mmCIF file of C-alpha atoms in Angstrom:
data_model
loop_
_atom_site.group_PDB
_atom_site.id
_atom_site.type_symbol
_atom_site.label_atom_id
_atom_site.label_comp_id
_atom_site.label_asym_id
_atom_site.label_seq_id
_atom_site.Cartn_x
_atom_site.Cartn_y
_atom_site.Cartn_z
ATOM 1 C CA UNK A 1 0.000 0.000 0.000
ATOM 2 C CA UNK A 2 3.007 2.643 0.795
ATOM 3 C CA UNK A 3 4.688 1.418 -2.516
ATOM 4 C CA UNK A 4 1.430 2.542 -4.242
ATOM 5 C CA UNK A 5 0.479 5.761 -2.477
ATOM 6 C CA UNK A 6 4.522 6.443 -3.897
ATOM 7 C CA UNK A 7 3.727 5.636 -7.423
ATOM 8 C CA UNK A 8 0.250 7.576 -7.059
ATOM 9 C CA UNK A 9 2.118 10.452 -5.986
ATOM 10 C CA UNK A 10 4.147 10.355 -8.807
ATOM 11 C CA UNK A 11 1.656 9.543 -11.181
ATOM 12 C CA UNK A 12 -0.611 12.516 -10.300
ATOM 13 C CA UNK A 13 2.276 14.752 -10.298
ATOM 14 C CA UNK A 14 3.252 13.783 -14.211
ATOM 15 C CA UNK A 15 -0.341 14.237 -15.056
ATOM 16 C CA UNK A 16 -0.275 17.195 -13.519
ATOM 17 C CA UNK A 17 2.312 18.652 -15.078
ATOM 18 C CA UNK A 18 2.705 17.198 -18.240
ATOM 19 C CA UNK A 19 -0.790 15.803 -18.723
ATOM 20 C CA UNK A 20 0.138 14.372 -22.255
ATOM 21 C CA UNK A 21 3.436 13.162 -22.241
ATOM 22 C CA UNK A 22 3.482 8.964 -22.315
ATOM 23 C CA UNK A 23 4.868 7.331 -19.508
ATOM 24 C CA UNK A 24 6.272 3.981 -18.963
ATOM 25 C CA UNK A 25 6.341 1.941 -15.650
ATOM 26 C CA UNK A 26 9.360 -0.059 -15.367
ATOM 27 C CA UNK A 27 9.839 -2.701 -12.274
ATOM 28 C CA UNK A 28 13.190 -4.122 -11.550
ATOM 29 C CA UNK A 29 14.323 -6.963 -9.925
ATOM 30 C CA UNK A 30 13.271 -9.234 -13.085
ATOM 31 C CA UNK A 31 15.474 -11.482 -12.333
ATOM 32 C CA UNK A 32 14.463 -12.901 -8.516
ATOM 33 C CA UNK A 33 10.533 -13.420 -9.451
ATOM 34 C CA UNK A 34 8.527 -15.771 -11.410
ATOM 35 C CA UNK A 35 5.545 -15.072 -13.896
ATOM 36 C CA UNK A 36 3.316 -15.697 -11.675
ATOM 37 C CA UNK A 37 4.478 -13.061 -9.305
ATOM 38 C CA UNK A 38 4.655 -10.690 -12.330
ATOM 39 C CA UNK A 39 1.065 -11.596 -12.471
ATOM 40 C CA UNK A 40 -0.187 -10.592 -8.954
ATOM 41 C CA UNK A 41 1.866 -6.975 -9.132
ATOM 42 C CA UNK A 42 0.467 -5.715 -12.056
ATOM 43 C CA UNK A 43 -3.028 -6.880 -10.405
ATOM 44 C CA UNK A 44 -2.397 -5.029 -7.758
ATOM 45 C CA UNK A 45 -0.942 -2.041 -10.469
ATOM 46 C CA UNK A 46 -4.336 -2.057 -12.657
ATOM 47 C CA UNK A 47 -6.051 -0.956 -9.286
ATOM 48 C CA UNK A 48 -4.420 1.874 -9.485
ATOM 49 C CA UNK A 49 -3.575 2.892 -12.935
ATOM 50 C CA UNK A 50 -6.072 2.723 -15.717
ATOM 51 C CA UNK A 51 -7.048 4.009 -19.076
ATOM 52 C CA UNK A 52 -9.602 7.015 -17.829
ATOM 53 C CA UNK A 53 -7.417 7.797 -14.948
ATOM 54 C CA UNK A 54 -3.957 7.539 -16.296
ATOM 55 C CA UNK A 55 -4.750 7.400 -20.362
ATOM 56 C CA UNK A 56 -0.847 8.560 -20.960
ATOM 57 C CA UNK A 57 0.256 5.108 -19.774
ATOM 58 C CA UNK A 58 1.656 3.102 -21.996
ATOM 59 C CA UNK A 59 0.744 -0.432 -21.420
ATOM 60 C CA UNK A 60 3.309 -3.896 -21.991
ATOM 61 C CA UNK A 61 0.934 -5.258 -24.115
ATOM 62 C CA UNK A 62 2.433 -6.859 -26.679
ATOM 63 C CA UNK A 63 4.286 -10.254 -25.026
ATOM 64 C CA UNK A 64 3.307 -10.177 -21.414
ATOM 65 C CA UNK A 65 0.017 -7.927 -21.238
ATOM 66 C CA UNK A 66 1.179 -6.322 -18.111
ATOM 67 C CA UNK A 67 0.695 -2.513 -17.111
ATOM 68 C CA UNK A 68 3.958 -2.112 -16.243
ATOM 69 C CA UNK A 69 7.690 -3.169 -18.120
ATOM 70 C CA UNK A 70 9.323 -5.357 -16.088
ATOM 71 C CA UNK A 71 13.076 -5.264 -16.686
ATOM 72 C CA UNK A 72 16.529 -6.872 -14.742
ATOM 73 C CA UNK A 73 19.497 -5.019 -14.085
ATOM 74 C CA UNK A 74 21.450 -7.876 -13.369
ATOM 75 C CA UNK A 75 21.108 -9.665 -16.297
ATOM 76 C CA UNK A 76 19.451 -6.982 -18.372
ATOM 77 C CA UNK A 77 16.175 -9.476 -19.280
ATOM 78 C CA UNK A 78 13.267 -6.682 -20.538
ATOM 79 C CA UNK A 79 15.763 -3.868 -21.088
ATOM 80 C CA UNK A 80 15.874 -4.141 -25.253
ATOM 81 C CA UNK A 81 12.006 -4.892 -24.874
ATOM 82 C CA UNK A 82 11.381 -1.160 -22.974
ATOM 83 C CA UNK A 83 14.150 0.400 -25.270
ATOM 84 C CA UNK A 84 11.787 -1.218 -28.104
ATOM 85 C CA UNK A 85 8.861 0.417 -26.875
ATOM 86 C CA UNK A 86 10.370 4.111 -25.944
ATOM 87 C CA UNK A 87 11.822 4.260 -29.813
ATOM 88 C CA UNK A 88 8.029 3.369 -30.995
ATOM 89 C CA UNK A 89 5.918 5.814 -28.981
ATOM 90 C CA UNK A 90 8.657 9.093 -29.480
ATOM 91 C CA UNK A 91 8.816 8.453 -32.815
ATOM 92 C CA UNK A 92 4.465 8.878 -32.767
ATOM 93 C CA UNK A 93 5.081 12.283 -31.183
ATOM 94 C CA UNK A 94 4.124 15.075 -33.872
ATOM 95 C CA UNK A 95 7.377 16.934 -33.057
ATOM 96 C CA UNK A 96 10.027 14.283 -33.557
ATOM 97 C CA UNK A 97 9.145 14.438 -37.566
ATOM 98 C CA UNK A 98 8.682 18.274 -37.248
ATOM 99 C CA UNK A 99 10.688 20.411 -39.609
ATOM 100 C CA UNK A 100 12.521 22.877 -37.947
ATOM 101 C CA UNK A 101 14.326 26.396 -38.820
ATOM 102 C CA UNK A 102 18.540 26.075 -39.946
ATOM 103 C CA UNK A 103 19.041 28.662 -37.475
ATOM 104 C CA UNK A 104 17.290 26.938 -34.412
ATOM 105 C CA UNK A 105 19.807 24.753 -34.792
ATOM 106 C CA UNK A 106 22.583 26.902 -34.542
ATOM 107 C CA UNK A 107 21.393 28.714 -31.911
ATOM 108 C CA UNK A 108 20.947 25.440 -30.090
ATOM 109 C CA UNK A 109 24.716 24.137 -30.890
ATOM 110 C CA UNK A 110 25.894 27.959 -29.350
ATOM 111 C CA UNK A 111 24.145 27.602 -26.086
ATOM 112 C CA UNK A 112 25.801 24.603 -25.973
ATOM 113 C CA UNK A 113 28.955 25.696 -26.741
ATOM 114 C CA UNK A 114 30.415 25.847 -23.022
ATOM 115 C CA UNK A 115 30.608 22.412 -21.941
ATOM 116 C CA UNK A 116 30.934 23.147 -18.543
ATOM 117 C CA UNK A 117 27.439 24.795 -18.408
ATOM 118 C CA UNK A 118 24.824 23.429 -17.059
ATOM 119 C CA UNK A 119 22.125 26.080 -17.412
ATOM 120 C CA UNK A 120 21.841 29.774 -19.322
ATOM 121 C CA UNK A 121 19.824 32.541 -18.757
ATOM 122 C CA UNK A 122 16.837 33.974 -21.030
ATOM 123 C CA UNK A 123 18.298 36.968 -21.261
ATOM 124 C CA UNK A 124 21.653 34.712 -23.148
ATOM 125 C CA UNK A 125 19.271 32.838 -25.096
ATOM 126 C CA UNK A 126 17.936 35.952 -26.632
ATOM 127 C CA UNK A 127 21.573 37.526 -27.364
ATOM 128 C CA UNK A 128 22.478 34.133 -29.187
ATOM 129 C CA UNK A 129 19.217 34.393 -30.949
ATOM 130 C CA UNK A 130 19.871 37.529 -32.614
ATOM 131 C CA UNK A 131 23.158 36.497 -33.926
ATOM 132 C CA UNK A 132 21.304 34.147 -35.985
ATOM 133 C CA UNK A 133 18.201 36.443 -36.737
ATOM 134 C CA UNK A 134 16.052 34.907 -34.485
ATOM 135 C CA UNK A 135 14.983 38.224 -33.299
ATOM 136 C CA UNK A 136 11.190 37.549 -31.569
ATOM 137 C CA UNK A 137 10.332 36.305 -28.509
ATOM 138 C CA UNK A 138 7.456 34.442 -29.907
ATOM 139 C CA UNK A 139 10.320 32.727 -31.897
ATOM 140 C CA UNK A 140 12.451 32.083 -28.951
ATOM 141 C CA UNK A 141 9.566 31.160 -26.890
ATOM 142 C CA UNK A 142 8.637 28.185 -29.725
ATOM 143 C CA UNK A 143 12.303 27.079 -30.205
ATOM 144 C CA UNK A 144 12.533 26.426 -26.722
ATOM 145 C CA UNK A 145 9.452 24.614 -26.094
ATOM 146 C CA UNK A 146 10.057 22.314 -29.570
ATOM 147 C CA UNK A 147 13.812 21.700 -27.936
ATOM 148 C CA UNK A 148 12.297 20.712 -24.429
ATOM 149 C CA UNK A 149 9.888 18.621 -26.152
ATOM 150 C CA UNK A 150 12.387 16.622 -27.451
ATOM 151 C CA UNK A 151 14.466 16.140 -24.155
ATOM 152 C CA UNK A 152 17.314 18.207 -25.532
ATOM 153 C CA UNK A 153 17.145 20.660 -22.677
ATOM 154 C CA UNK A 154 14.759 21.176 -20.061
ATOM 155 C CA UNK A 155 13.056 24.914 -19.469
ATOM 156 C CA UNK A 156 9.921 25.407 -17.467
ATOM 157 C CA UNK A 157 7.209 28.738 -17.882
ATOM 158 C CA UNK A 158 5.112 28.408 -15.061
ATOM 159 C CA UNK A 159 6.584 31.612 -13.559
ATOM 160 C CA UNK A 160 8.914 34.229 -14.167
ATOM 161 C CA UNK A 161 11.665 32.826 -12.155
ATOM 162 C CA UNK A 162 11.663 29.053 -14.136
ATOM 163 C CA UNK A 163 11.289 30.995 -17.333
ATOM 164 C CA UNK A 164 14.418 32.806 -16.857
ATOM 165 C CA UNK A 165 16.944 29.603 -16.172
ATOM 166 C CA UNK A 166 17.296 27.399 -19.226
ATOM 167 C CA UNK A 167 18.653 23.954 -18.203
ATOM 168 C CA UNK A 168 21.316 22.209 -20.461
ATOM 169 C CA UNK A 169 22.588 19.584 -18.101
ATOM 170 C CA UNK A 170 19.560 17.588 -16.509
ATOM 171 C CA UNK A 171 22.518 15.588 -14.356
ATOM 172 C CA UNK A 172 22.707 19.247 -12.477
ATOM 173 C CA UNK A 173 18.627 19.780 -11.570
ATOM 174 C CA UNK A 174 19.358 15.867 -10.114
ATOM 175 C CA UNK A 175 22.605 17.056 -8.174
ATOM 176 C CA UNK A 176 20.480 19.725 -6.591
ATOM 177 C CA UNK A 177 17.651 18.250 -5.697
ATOM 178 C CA UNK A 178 19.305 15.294 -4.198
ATOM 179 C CA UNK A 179 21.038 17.310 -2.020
ATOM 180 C CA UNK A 180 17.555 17.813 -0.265
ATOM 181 C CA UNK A 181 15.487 14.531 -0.816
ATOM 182 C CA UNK A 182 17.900 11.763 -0.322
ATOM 183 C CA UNK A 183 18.368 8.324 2.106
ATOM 184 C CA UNK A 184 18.988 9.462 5.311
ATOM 185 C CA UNK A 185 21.046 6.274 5.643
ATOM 186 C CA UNK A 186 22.727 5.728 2.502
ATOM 187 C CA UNK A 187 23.739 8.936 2.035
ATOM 188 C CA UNK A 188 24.787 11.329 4.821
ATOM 189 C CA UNK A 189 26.198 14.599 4.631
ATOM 190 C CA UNK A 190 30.208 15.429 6.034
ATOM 191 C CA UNK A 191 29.312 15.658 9.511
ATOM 192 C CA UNK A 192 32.733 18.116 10.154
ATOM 193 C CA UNK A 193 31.477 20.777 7.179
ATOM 194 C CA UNK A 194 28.261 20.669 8.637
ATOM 195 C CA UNK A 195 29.541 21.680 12.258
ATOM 196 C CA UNK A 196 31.983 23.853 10.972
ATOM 197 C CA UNK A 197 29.381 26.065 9.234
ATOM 198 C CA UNK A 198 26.922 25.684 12.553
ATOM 199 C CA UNK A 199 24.147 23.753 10.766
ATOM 200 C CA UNK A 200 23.948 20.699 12.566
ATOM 201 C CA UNK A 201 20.374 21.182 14.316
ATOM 202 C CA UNK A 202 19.308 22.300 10.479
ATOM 203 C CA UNK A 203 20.678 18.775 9.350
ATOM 204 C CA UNK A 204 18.895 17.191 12.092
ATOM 205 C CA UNK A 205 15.957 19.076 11.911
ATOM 206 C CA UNK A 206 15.252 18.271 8.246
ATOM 207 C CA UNK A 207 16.091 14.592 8.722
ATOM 208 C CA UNK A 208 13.927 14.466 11.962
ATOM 209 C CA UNK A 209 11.135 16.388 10.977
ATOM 210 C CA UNK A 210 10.883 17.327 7.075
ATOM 211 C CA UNK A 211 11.590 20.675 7.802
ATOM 212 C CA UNK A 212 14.371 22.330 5.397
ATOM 213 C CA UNK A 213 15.169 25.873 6.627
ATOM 214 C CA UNK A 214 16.638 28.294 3.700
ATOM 215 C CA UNK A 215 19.910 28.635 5.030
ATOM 216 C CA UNK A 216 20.996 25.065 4.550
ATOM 217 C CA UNK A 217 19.275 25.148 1.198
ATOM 218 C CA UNK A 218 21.867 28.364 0.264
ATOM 219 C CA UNK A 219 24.777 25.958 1.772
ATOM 220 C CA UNK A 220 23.853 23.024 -0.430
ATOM 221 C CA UNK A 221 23.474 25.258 -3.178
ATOM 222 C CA UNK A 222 26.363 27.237 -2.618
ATOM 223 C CA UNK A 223 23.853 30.421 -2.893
ATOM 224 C CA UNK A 224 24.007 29.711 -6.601
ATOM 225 C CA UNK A 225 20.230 29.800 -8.465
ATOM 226 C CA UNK A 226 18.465 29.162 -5.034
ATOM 227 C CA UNK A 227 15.400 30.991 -5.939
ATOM 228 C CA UNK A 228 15.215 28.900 -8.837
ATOM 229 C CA UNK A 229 15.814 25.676 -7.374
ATOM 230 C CA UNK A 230 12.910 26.581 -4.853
ATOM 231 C CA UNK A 231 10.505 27.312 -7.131
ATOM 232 C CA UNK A 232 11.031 23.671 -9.053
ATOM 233 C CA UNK A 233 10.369 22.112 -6.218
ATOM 234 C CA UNK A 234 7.407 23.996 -5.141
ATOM 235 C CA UNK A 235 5.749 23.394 -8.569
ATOM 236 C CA UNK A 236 6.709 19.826 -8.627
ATOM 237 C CA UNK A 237 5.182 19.534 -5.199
ATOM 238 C CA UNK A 238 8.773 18.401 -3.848
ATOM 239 C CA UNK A 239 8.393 20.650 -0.811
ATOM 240 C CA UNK A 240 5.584 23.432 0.331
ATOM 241 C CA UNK A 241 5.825 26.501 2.454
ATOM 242 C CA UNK A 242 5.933 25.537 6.035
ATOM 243 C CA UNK A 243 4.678 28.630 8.204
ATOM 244 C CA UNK A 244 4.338 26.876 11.378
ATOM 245 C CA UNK A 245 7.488 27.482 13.063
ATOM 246 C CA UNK A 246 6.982 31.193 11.656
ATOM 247 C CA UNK A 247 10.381 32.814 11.074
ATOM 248 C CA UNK A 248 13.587 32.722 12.653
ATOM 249 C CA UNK A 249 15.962 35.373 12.810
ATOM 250 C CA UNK A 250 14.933 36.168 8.831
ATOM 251 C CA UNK A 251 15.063 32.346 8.307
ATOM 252 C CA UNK A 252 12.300 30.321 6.053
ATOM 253 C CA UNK A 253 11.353 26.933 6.375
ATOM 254 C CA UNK A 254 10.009 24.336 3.758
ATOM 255 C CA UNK A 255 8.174 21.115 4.375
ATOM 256 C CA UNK A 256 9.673 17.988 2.057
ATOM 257 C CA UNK A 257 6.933 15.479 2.185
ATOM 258 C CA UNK A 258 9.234 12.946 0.943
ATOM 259 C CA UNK A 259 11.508 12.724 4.034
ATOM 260 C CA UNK A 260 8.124 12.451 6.274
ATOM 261 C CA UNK A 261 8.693 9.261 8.560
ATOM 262 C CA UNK A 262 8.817 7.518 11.640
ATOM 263 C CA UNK A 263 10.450 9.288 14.025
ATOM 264 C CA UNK A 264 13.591 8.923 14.110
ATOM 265 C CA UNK A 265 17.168 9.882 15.276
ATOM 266 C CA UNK A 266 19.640 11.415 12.647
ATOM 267 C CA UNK A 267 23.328 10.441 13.006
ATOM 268 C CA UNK A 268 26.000 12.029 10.735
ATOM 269 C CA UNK A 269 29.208 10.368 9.649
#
């Protein structure tokens, strides 16, 4: 039941925010379960997705007739089989066949240009955009959206403060976000740093409670696109406002659902 109030989570959230993108369900562990097991978790799977509730869901229906793609990464059984199926729906999508301007292209390779970035701002966008008469926002706006479309970079417009950050290096969104919502066990943070800068109780409090205060968010972040990095994960639902503690010393706090447990003492390495 908690595995499937996870996935439901999840499953919501993608509808939410990209209500017709397809989506795959992939289960690992192929490789330690019979078919007849396979059987009784996508029973238990069709209770909660289905075509009127999830219609983006891309059933295994071909071999198995399963919801879901089971797949091993131990012996990689089901892996070709999901590769199979990923090259077959993006290749349905009306913008993988879509012909495209010479000079979105170029524009594209430039932002690219500085391997070591892993975002740009609007405002750079635009600049590179003129130098290849792409001169329109409207332009720039469509360019963008066609280019996120196909995976090739990643650049939300929700608000004026996702708009402005164009993401090249999807690695980078995963480095910061993990630095929030991670395994308290497999992964703990440098208990010495964490001292040294005096945010031990912040550590413990997030761990402890689900409460992230801003000031270890700017120390994870290095005080680099913060603001940004916030608003993601308020529109992704990966944290919410938390107003109960009110405000410390100037200090705001954030509840991250996904670190809600049983209570439970934190211990740093």
């Amino acid at each position: 039941d908690e595995s499937l109030e996870y996935m439901k989570f999840w499953l919501n959230s993608v509808k939410m925010h990209a209500r017709e993108a397809p989506l795959l369900i992939v289960g690992t562990h192929l490789d330690s379960i019979d078919a007849s097991q396979l059987k009784v978790v996508d029973k238990h799977l069709r209770k909660l997705v289905n075509k009127s509730r999830f219609p983006q869901v891309i059933y295994n229906s071909e071999d198995l007739d399963l919801v879901f793609f089971p797949v091993s990464n131990l012996n990689r059984a089901g892996i070709n089989e999901v590769r199979k199926k990923l090259d077959e729906v993006a290749f349905k999508q009306r913008f993988v066949n879509e012909k495209i301007p010479v000079r979105w292209i170029k524009c594209l390779d430039m932002m690219f240009e500085d391997e070591s970035a892993s975002f740009i701002y609007m405002k750079d966008v635009r600049t590179l955009g003129k130098t290849v008469e792409i001169t329109s926002m409207e332009e720039i706006d469509m360019m963008l959206q066609l280019f996120h479309d196909l995976g090739m970079i990643i650049h939300f417009t929700s608000t004026p403060t996702l708009n402005d950050i164009v993401t090249l290096s999807p690695q980078w969104l995963i480095d910061g976000l993990s630095k929030i919502i991670r395994d308290r066990e497999l992964h703990k943070y440098n208990a010495k740093k964490i001292r040294d800068v005096g945010l031990e109780d912040e550590v413990q409090k997030m761990f402890e409670e689900a409460i992230v205060s801003l000031d270890l968010m700017e120390y994870f972040w290095e005080h680099n696109t913060v603001e940004f990095l916030i608003d993601l994960m308020k529109r992704t639902l990966l944290i919410s406002d938390w107003a109960f503690d009110g405000q410390h010393d100037g200090n705001s706090f954030f509840l991250v659902p996904s670190l809600l447990h049983e209570q439970k003492k934190y211990k740093s390495k």
